[in-house]
mmCIF file of C-alpha atoms in Angstrom:
data_model
loop_
_atom_site.group_PDB
_atom_site.id
_atom_site.type_symbol
_atom_site.label_atom_id
_atom_site.label_comp_id
_atom_site.label_asym_id
_atom_site.label_seq_id
_atom_site.Cartn_x
_atom_site.Cartn_y
_atom_site.Cartn_z
ATOM 1 C CA MET I 4 36.600 -36.526 -19.238
ATOM 2 C CA ARG I 5 36.741 -35.228 -15.767
ATOM 3 C CA LYS I 6 37.914 -31.808 -17.125
ATOM 4 C CA ILE I 7 34.944 -31.755 -19.512
ATOM 5 C CA TYR I 8 32.584 -32.483 -16.626
ATOM 6 C CA LEU I 9 34.063 -29.693 -14.532
ATOM 7 C CA LEU I 10 33.734 -27.176 -17.420
ATOM 8 C CA THR I 11 30.114 -28.257 -18.039
ATOM 9 C CA LEU I 12 29.343 -27.943 -14.336
ATOM 10 C CA LEU I 13 30.958 -24.434 -14.301
ATOM 11 C CA SER I 14 28.894 -23.421 -17.218
ATOM 12 C CA ILE I 15 25.667 -24.425 -15.463
ATOM 13 C CA ILE I 16 26.645 -22.585 -12.323
ATOM 14 C CA LEU I 17 27.423 -19.398 -14.358
ATOM 15 C CA PHE I 18 24.215 -19.683 -16.464
ATOM 16 C CA ASN I 19 22.098 -19.987 -13.216
ATOM 17 C CA CYS I 20 23.866 -16.959 -11.593
ATOM 18 C CA GLN I 21 23.263 -14.860 -14.773
ATOM 19 C CA ASN I 22 19.649 -15.780 -14.883
ATOM 20 C CA LYS I 23 19.094 -15.074 -11.182
ATOM 21 C CA THR I 24 17.720 -11.601 -10.988
ATOM 22 C CA GLU I 25 19.051 -9.791 -7.880
ATOM 23 C CA LEU I 26 17.709 -6.765 -6.042
ATOM 24 C CA ARG I 27 18.111 -3.803 -8.293
ATOM 25 C CA THR I 28 20.111 -0.907 -6.824
ATOM 26 C CA ASP I 29 19.452 1.727 -9.561
ATOM 27 C CA LEU I 30 15.803 2.091 -8.671
ATOM 28 C CA GLN I 31 14.428 4.548 -6.224
ATOM 29 C CA PRO I 32 10.995 4.022 -4.487
ATOM 30 C CA ILE I 33 8.556 6.810 -4.359
ATOM 31 C CA TYR I 34 7.589 7.255 -0.700
ATOM 32 C CA SER I 35 5.050 10.069 -1.019
ATOM 33 C CA ASP I 36 3.352 12.278 -3.626
ATOM 34 C CA SER I 37 3.107 9.471 -6.124
ATOM 35 C CA LYS I 38 1.971 10.435 -9.561
ATOM 36 C CA ASN I 39 0.006 7.333 -10.375
ATOM 37 C CA ALA I 40 -1.089 3.889 -8.971
ATOM 38 C CA LEU I 41 2.076 2.179 -10.077
ATOM 39 C CA GLN I 42 4.225 4.424 -8.008
ATOM 40 C CA GLY I 43 1.742 4.287 -5.130
ATOM 41 C CA ASN I 44 1.876 0.432 -5.298
ATOM 42 C CA ASN I 45 5.696 0.449 -5.282
ATOM 43 C CA LEU I 46 5.864 -1.060 -8.925
ATOM 44 C CA TYR I 47 8.588 -0.353 -11.576
ATOM 45 C CA GLY I 48 8.296 -0.287 -15.285
ATOM 46 C CA LYS I 49 5.220 -0.014 -17.502
ATOM 47 C CA VAL I 50 3.088 -2.746 -15.797
ATOM 48 C CA GLU I 51 0.010 -3.890 -17.639
ATOM 49 C CA LYS I 52 -1.366 -6.708 -15.593
ATOM 50 C CA ILE I 53 -0.590 -8.556 -12.357
ATOM 51 C CA GLU I 54 -2.095 -11.846 -11.199
ATOM 52 C CA TYR I 55 -1.686 -12.571 -7.433
ATOM 53 C CA TYR I 56 -1.525 -16.072 -6.155
ATOM 54 C CA LYS I 57 -1.194 -17.231 -2.559
ATOM 55 C CA THR I 58 -0.033 -20.667 -1.323
ATOM 56 C CA THR I 59 -0.701 -21.414 2.368
ATOM 57 C CA PHE I 60 0.895 -24.043 4.580
ATOM 58 C CA GLN I 61 -1.790 -25.817 6.514
ATOM 59 C CA ASN I 62 -3.506 -29.124 6.732
ATOM 60 C CA THR I 63 -6.153 -28.716 4.098
ATOM 61 C CA VAL I 64 -7.156 -30.439 0.863
ATOM 62 C CA ASN I 65 -5.622 -27.593 -1.142
ATOM 63 C CA GLU I 66 -2.356 -27.554 0.767
ATOM 64 C CA ASP I 67 0.472 -26.026 -1.242
ATOM 65 C CA LYS I 68 -1.817 -25.337 -4.174
ATOM 66 C CA PRO I 69 -1.493 -21.714 -5.459
ATOM 67 C CA VAL I 70 -4.872 -19.883 -5.280
ATOM 68 C CA LEU I 71 -5.715 -16.858 -7.329
ATOM 69 C CA ASN I 72 -6.747 -14.034 -5.134
ATOM 70 C CA LYS I 73 -6.453 -10.873 -7.107
ATOM 71 C CA ILE I 74 -5.944 -9.496 -10.748
ATOM 72 C CA GLU I 75 -4.933 -5.876 -11.391
ATOM 73 C CA GLU I 76 -4.919 -4.236 -14.866
ATOM 74 C CA TYR I 77 -3.223 -0.893 -15.424
ATOM 75 C CA THR I 78 -3.537 1.838 -18.144
ATOM 76 C CA ASP I 79 -0.532 2.649 -20.294
ATOM 77 C CA PHE I 80 -0.109 5.766 -18.045
ATOM 78 C CA GLY I 81 0.162 3.840 -14.838
ATOM 79 C CA GLU I 82 -3.346 3.999 -13.272
ATOM 80 C CA LEU I 83 -5.573 1.044 -12.289
ATOM 81 C CA LYS I 84 -8.305 0.364 -14.817
ATOM 82 C CA LYS I 85 -9.612 -2.991 -13.489
ATOM 83 C CA VAL I 86 -9.255 -5.035 -10.317
ATOM 84 C CA GLN I 87 -10.739 -8.441 -9.654
ATOM 85 C CA TYR I 88 -10.925 -10.118 -6.240
ATOM 86 C CA PHE I 89 -11.251 -13.795 -5.558
ATOM 87 C CA ASP I 90 -12.091 -15.808 -2.406
ATOM 88 C CA ASN I 91 -10.029 -18.539 -0.808
ATOM 89 C CA TYR I 92 -11.053 -20.981 -3.406
ATOM 90 C CA GLY I 93 -10.287 -18.826 -6.429
ATOM 91 C CA GLU I 94 -13.917 -17.849 -7.096
ATOM 92 C CA LEU I 95 -14.531 -14.290 -8.310
ATOM 93 C CA THR I 96 -16.183 -12.162 -5.636
ATOM 94 C CA GLN I 97 -15.880 -8.466 -6.774
ATOM 95 C CA THR I 98 -14.930 -6.476 -9.903
ATOM 96 C CA ASN I 99 -13.969 -2.913 -10.024
ATOM 97 C CA VAL I 100 -13.589 -1.119 -13.310
ATOM 98 C CA ILE I 101 -12.151 2.489 -13.415
ATOM 99 C CA ASP I 102 -12.382 5.118 -16.095
ATOM 100 C CA TYR I 103 -10.339 8.325 -16.709
ATOM 101 C CA ASN I 104 -10.690 11.486 -18.845
ATOM 102 C CA LYS I 105 -8.203 12.733 -21.333
ATOM 103 C CA ASN I 106 -6.307 14.509 -18.555
ATOM 104 C CA GLN I 107 -5.879 11.006 -16.969
ATOM 105 C CA ASP I 108 -8.096 12.200 -14.040
ATOM 106 C CA PHE I 109 -10.505 9.730 -12.466
ATOM 107 C CA ILE I 110 -14.065 10.111 -13.610
ATOM 108 C CA LYS I 111 -15.901 6.896 -12.910
ATOM 109 C CA SER I 112 -15.746 3.552 -11.162
ATOM 110 C CA VAL I 113 -18.112 0.525 -11.165
ATOM 111 C CA SER I 114 -17.833 -2.017 -8.348
ATOM 112 C CA ILE I 115 -19.838 -5.245 -8.663
ATOM 113 C CA ASN I 116 -19.943 -7.528 -5.652
ATOM 114 C CA LYS I 117 -21.142 -10.938 -6.465
ATOM 115 C CA SER I 118 -21.659 -12.096 -2.843
ATOM 116 C CA ASN I 119 -24.324 -9.618 -2.071
ATOM 117 C CA GLU I 120 -25.256 -8.722 -5.652
ATOM 118 C CA SER I 121 -24.607 -4.978 -5.098
ATOM 119 C CA ASN I 122 -23.361 -2.346 -7.533
ATOM 120 C CA ILE I 123 -21.549 0.727 -6.443
ATOM 121 C CA ILE I 124 -20.906 3.503 -8.966
ATOM 122 C CA GLN I 125 -18.841 6.443 -8.257
ATOM 123 C CA THR I 126 -18.530 9.401 -10.685
ATOM 124 C CA SER I 127 -16.290 12.550 -10.363
ATOM 125 C CA GLU I 128 -16.580 15.986 -11.957
ATOM 126 C CA TYR I 129 -13.980 18.725 -11.946
ATOM 127 C CA ASP I 130 -14.267 22.571 -11.985
ATOM 128 C CA THR I 131 -10.818 24.105 -12.763
ATOM 129 C CA ILE I 132 -12.165 27.633 -12.252
ATOM 130 C CA LYS I 133 -13.470 27.049 -8.680
ATOM 131 C CA ASN I 134 -10.682 24.445 -8.177
ATOM 132 C CA THR I 135 -13.268 21.861 -6.928
ATOM 133 C CA SER I 136 -14.275 18.301 -7.576
ATOM 134 C CA GLU I 137 -17.568 16.512 -6.945
ATOM 135 C CA LEU I 138 -17.799 12.875 -6.100
ATOM 136 C CA SER I 139 -21.285 11.103 -6.383
ATOM 137 C CA VAL I 140 -21.795 7.652 -5.132
ATOM 138 C CA PHE I 141 -24.639 5.358 -6.190
ATOM 139 C CA VAL I 142 -25.711 2.043 -4.674
ATOM 140 C CA ASN I 143 -27.763 -0.013 -6.957
ATOM 141 C CA ASP I 144 -28.470 2.937 -9.221
ATOM 142 C CA THR I 145 -29.737 5.083 -6.257
ATOM 143 C CA ILE I 146 -27.799 8.040 -5.109
ATOM 144 C CA ASP I 147 -26.194 7.387 -1.729
ATOM 145 C CA HIS I 148 -24.219 10.498 -1.039
ATOM 146 C CA LYS I 149 -22.461 13.400 -2.905
ATOM 147 C CA THR I 150 -19.297 15.165 -1.629
ATOM 148 C CA THR I 151 -17.770 18.381 -3.092
ATOM 149 C CA PHE I 152 -14.067 18.868 -2.411
ATOM 150 C CA TYR I 153 -12.525 22.356 -2.289
ATOM 151 C CA TYR I 154 -8.675 22.824 -2.927
ATOM 152 C CA GLY I 155 -6.227 25.525 -2.085
ATOM 153 C CA LYS I 156 -2.449 25.870 -2.021
ATOM 154 C CA ASN I 157 -0.627 23.153 -3.925
ATOM 155 C CA ASP I 158 -4.021 21.544 -4.445
ATOM 156 C CA TYR I 159 -4.327 20.527 -0.763
ATOM 157 C CA GLN I 160 -7.873 19.935 0.276
ATOM 158 C CA ILE I 161 -9.200 22.762 2.405
ATOM 159 C CA LYS I 162 -12.847 21.769 2.669
ATOM 160 C CA ARG I 163 -15.439 19.162 1.844
ATOM 161 C CA ILE I 164 -19.139 19.185 1.982
ATOM 162 C CA SER I 165 -21.034 15.836 2.055
ATOM 163 C CA ILE I 166 -24.752 15.483 1.377
ATOM 164 C CA LYS I 167 -26.589 12.209 2.323
ATOM 165 C CA GLY I 168 -30.321 12.361 2.277
ATOM 166 C CA ASN I 169 -31.283 15.389 4.389
ATOM 167 C CA ASP I 170 -27.962 15.492 6.265
ATOM 168 C CA THR I 171 -25.133 17.835 5.359
ATOM 169 C CA THR I 172 -21.717 17.549 6.800
ATOM 170 C CA GLU I 173 -18.942 20.245 6.384
ATOM 171 C CA VAL I 174 -15.381 19.417 7.159
ATOM 172 C CA ASN I 175 -12.576 22.126 7.092
ATOM 173 C CA LEU I 176 -8.896 21.488 6.941
ATOM 174 C CA GLU I 177 -6.008 23.830 7.805
ATOM 175 C CA TYR I 178 -2.318 23.434 7.141
ATOM 176 C CA ALA I 179 1.029 24.809 8.386
ATOM 177 C CA PHE I 180 4.109 24.695 6.369
ATOM 178 C CA ASP I 181 7.911 24.924 7.027
ATOM 179 C CA ASN I 182 10.402 27.113 5.037
ATOM 180 C CA ASN I 183 10.772 24.205 2.527
ATOM 181 C CA ASP I 184 6.973 24.144 1.833
ATOM 182 C CA LYS I 185 6.674 20.921 3.678
ATOM 183 C CA ILE I 186 3.591 20.299 5.741
ATOM 184 C CA ILE I 187 4.377 20.289 9.487
ATOM 185 C CA SER I 188 0.819 20.120 10.634
ATOM 186 C CA SER I 189 -2.786 19.685 9.370
ATOM 187 C CA THR I 190 -6.076 19.757 11.242
ATOM 188 C CA GLN I 191 -9.405 18.520 10.295
ATOM 189 C CA LYS I 192 -12.607 19.592 11.912
ATOM 190 C CA GLU I 193 -16.280 18.995 11.328
ATOM 191 C CA LYS I 194 -18.370 22.186 11.500
ATOM 192 C CA GLY I 195 -20.523 22.168 14.646
ATOM 193 C CA ASN I 196 -18.726 19.179 16.239
ATOM 194 C CA ASP I 197 -15.817 20.104 18.440
ATOM 195 C CA LYS I 198 -14.965 16.533 19.352
ATOM 196 C CA SER I 199 -14.383 15.591 15.594
ATOM 197 C CA MET I 200 -11.057 17.450 15.348
ATOM 198 C CA THR I 201 -8.164 15.436 14.200
ATOM 199 C CA THR I 202 -4.552 16.612 14.034
ATOM 200 C CA ASN I 203 -1.629 15.468 11.918
ATOM 201 C CA LEU I 204 2.030 16.495 12.766
ATOM 202 C CA PHE I 205 5.051 15.847 10.671
ATOM 203 C CA LYS I 206 8.886 16.258 11.353
ATOM 204 C CA TYR I 207 11.715 16.133 8.800
ATOM 205 C CA ASP I 208 15.439 15.643 8.859
ATOM 206 C CA ASN I 209 17.990 18.019 7.273
ATOM 207 C CA ASN I 210 17.385 16.339 3.928
ATOM 208 C CA ASN I 211 13.729 17.000 4.037
ATOM 209 C CA ASN I 212 12.991 13.235 4.601
ATOM 210 C CA LEU I 213 9.946 12.633 6.824
ATOM 211 C CA ILE I 214 11.142 11.105 10.089
ATOM 212 C CA GLU I 215 8.104 11.288 12.326
ATOM 213 C CA SER I 216 4.261 11.560 11.719
ATOM 214 C CA SER I 217 1.429 11.336 14.167
ATOM 215 C CA TYR I 218 -2.379 11.181 13.948
ATOM 216 C CA LYS I 219 -4.216 12.514 16.969
ATOM 217 C CA THR I 220 -7.898 12.570 17.995
ATOM 218 C CA GLU I 221 -9.549 13.327 21.367
ATOM 219 C CA TRP I 222 -9.139 9.598 22.427
ATOM 220 C CA ILE I 223 -5.908 8.266 20.728
ATOM 221 C CA GLU I 224 -2.646 9.235 19.078
ATOM 222 C CA MET I 225 -0.787 7.034 16.591
ATOM 223 C CA ILE I 226 2.791 7.809 15.874
ATOM 224 C CA SER I 227 5.160 6.558 13.141
ATOM 225 C CA GLU I 228 8.879 7.066 13.211
ATOM 226 C CA THR I 229 10.899 6.593 10.100
ATOM 227 C CA GLU I 230 14.674 5.897 9.680
ATOM 228 C CA TRP I 231 16.580 6.609 6.578
ATOM 229 C CA LYS I 232 19.954 5.459 5.118
ATOM 230 C CA ASP I 233 21.369 6.786 1.925
ATOM 231 C CA GLY I 234 18.192 8.419 0.942
ATOM 232 C CA ARG I 235 16.167 5.224 1.503
ATOM 233 C CA ILE I 236 13.753 4.123 4.154
ATOM 234 C CA PHE I 237 15.117 1.046 6.030
ATOM 235 C CA LYS I 238 13.010 0.990 9.181
ATOM 236 C CA GLN I 239 9.543 2.231 10.557
ATOM 237 C CA THR I 240 8.351 1.952 14.079
ATOM 238 C CA SER I 241 4.767 2.679 15.130
ATOM 239 C CA TYR I 242 3.452 3.490 18.571
ATOM 240 C CA THR I 243 0.037 4.188 20.057
ATOM 241 C CA ILE I 244 -0.894 6.519 22.980
ATOM 242 C CA SER I 245 -4.340 5.880 24.348
ATOM 243 C CA ALA I 246 -6.348 6.432 27.505
ATOM 244 C CA ASP I 247 -3.385 5.509 29.837
ATOM 245 C CA LEU I 248 -1.281 8.271 28.081
ATOM 246 C CA LYS I 249 1.655 5.820 27.840
ATOM 247 C CA LYS I 250 3.454 5.280 24.520
ATOM 248 C CA HIS I 251 3.033 1.657 23.502
ATOM 249 C CA LEU I 252 5.172 0.023 20.944
ATOM 250 C CA ASP I 253 3.097 -1.568 18.330
ATOM 251 C CA ASN I 254 5.346 -2.603 15.361
ATOM 252 C CA ILE I 255 8.839 -2.426 13.855
ATOM 253 C CA THR I 256 9.232 -3.072 10.142
ATOM 254 C CA GLU I 257 12.557 -3.236 8.355
ATOM 255 C CA PHE I 258 12.784 -2.806 4.500
ATOM 256 C CA ASP I 259 15.144 -3.633 1.737
ATOM 257 C CA ILE I 260 16.357 -0.788 -0.522
ATOM 258 C CA LEU I 261 13.179 -0.986 -2.760
ATOM 259 C CA TYR I 262 10.879 -0.576 0.302
ATOM 260 C CA ASN I 263 9.847 -4.245 0.429
ATOM 261 C CA PRO I 264 9.378 -5.348 4.012
ATOM 262 C CA THR I 265 12.001 -7.894 5.130
ATOM 263 C CA ASN I 266 11.113 -8.170 8.863
ATOM 264 C CA SER I 267 8.091 -7.189 10.899
ATOM 265 C CA LYS I 268 7.889 -7.517 14.683
ATOM 266 C CA GLU I 269 4.374 -7.127 16.251
ATOM 267 C CA TYR I 270 3.900 -6.114 19.870
ATOM 268 C CA GLU I 271 1.135 -6.317 22.431
ATOM 269 C CA ASN I 272 1.448 -3.948 25.273
ATOM 270 C CA SER I 273 4.907 -3.162 24.031
ATOM 271 C CA LYS I 274 6.017 -6.826 24.410
ATOM 272 C CA LEU I 275 7.118 -8.776 21.311
ATOM 273 C CA ASN I 276 4.261 -11.140 20.304
ATOM 274 C CA ARG I 277 4.909 -12.258 16.710
ATOM 275 C CA GLU I 278 7.628 -11.847 14.076
ATOM 276 C CA LEU I 279 7.428 -12.156 10.333
ATOM 277 C CA LYS I 280 10.187 -12.633 7.873
ATOM 278 C CA PHE I 281 9.919 -12.000 4.097
ATOM 279 C CA THR I 282 12.232 -13.154 1.358
ATOM 280 C CA TYR I 283 11.740 -12.353 -2.380
ATOM 281 C CA GLU I 284 12.566 -13.292 -5.916
ATOM 282 C CA PHE I 285 12.539 -10.458 -8.442
ATOM 283 C CA ASP I 286 11.997 -9.992 -12.280
ATOM 284 C CA GLU I 287 14.381 -7.867 -14.388
ATOM 285 C CA ASN I 288 12.345 -4.780 -13.845
ATOM 286 C CA GLY I 289 12.853 -4.798 -10.131
ATOM 287 C CA ASN I 290 9.282 -6.060 -9.099
ATOM 288 C CA TRP I 291 9.049 -9.023 -6.786
ATOM 289 C CA ILE I 292 7.523 -12.128 -8.314
ATOM 290 C CA LYS I 293 7.806 -14.399 -5.321
ATOM 291 C CA LYS I 294 7.515 -13.633 -1.631
ATOM 292 C CA ASN I 295 8.013 -16.207 0.993
ATOM 293 C CA VAL I 296 6.597 -15.378 4.567
ATOM 294 C CA SER I 297 7.427 -17.165 7.670
ATOM 295 C CA MET I 298 6.518 -16.523 11.287
ATOM 296 C CA LYS I 299 7.981 -16.912 14.680
ATOM 297 C CA GLU I 300 5.442 -16.880 17.596
ATOM 298 C CA HIS I 301 7.353 -15.374 20.405
ATOM 299 C CA PHE I 302 4.315 -15.631 22.799
ATOM 300 C CA ASN I 303 4.723 -19.425 22.428
ATOM 301 C CA ASN I 304 8.441 -19.171 22.873
ATOM 302 C CA SER I 305 9.100 -20.449 19.351
ATOM 303 C CA LYS I 306 12.713 -20.936 18.478
ATOM 304 C CA GLU I 307 12.519 -20.775 14.704
ATOM 305 C CA PHE I 308 10.602 -19.282 11.789
ATOM 306 C CA VAL I 309 7.895 -21.498 10.307
ATOM 307 C CA PRO I 310 6.628 -20.879 6.728
ATOM 308 C CA ILE I 311 3.027 -19.711 6.645
ATOM 309 C CA TYR I 312 2.359 -18.693 3.062
ATOM 310 C CA VAL I 313 3.995 -17.877 -0.346
ATOM 311 C CA ASP I 314 2.730 -15.010 -2.509
ATOM 312 C CA THR I 315 3.488 -15.026 -6.241
ATOM 313 C CA ARG I 316 2.822 -12.477 -8.933
ATOM 314 C CA LYS I 317 2.563 -13.068 -12.639
ATOM 315 C CA ILE I 318 3.486 -9.610 -14.138
ATOM 316 C CA SER I 319 3.064 -8.551 -17.799
ATOM 317 C CA TYR I 320 4.231 -5.202 -19.191
ATOM 318 C CA TRP I 321 3.102 -2.813 -21.973
ATOM 319 C CA LYS I 322 5.240 -3.182 -25.083
#
């Protein structure tokens, strides 16, 4: 009898182990130049729909009750076609519907905001001969502004002209590339406004992986440093250089092999303030379906992590 019990117990343990989906090592995140929304949102497989729920840990009537906060629907070619946003009580607040042409290019979006009863419509037209696109934005059926984008080498944007009412704004962009055709710098400047210039700088390692980027204006510079291991990002550190010209540490985030954050340290004046820890459960396609988030308040000399919320995702896939 005892032998039968042990065999049954062993079978249960093995069954649970087989049905527990571990982090997949055969998948590779797309860190830049994503081809569609799925890649840009770090999703794997032919996702059709995702429902996002949040459970918070606080003294409220709805404590520990999952609340729907967003629904995303994707086309069969991986682009977003509909997004619905909900408030803290699960009530619908905004709906965005997106359309594409036969080339899978964006052509129209309609955003309906229930809270202020406003409608925003965006339409886009393309000219392949001039290599331009034109975006028109309407608010409650009235044109708000129109922007024409001009593209150059590798379809990088080189100029945009925006018209809003009687005002016209022209912004020009310039790029510098290394021998591997990677961007090492880009500048953006509004015509007639010298103080508007922004500069982006990029550095790469010997494997052409981005290891440092910066965004600089006249008043501030934001720097991001990226560390790689076996072709994957495992840590990113951000800094700010402001009026005092000192480099202030802002955040250090560590990732798993699929680029899901596992730990995030937040700093104020380069001093550790808060720390977040993330743990996950995954489906068989490699997408997380449950994310547990806990926090340690270093400014309060906390000794342990305290659960603050749980995110869950119900994911369905195209057949």
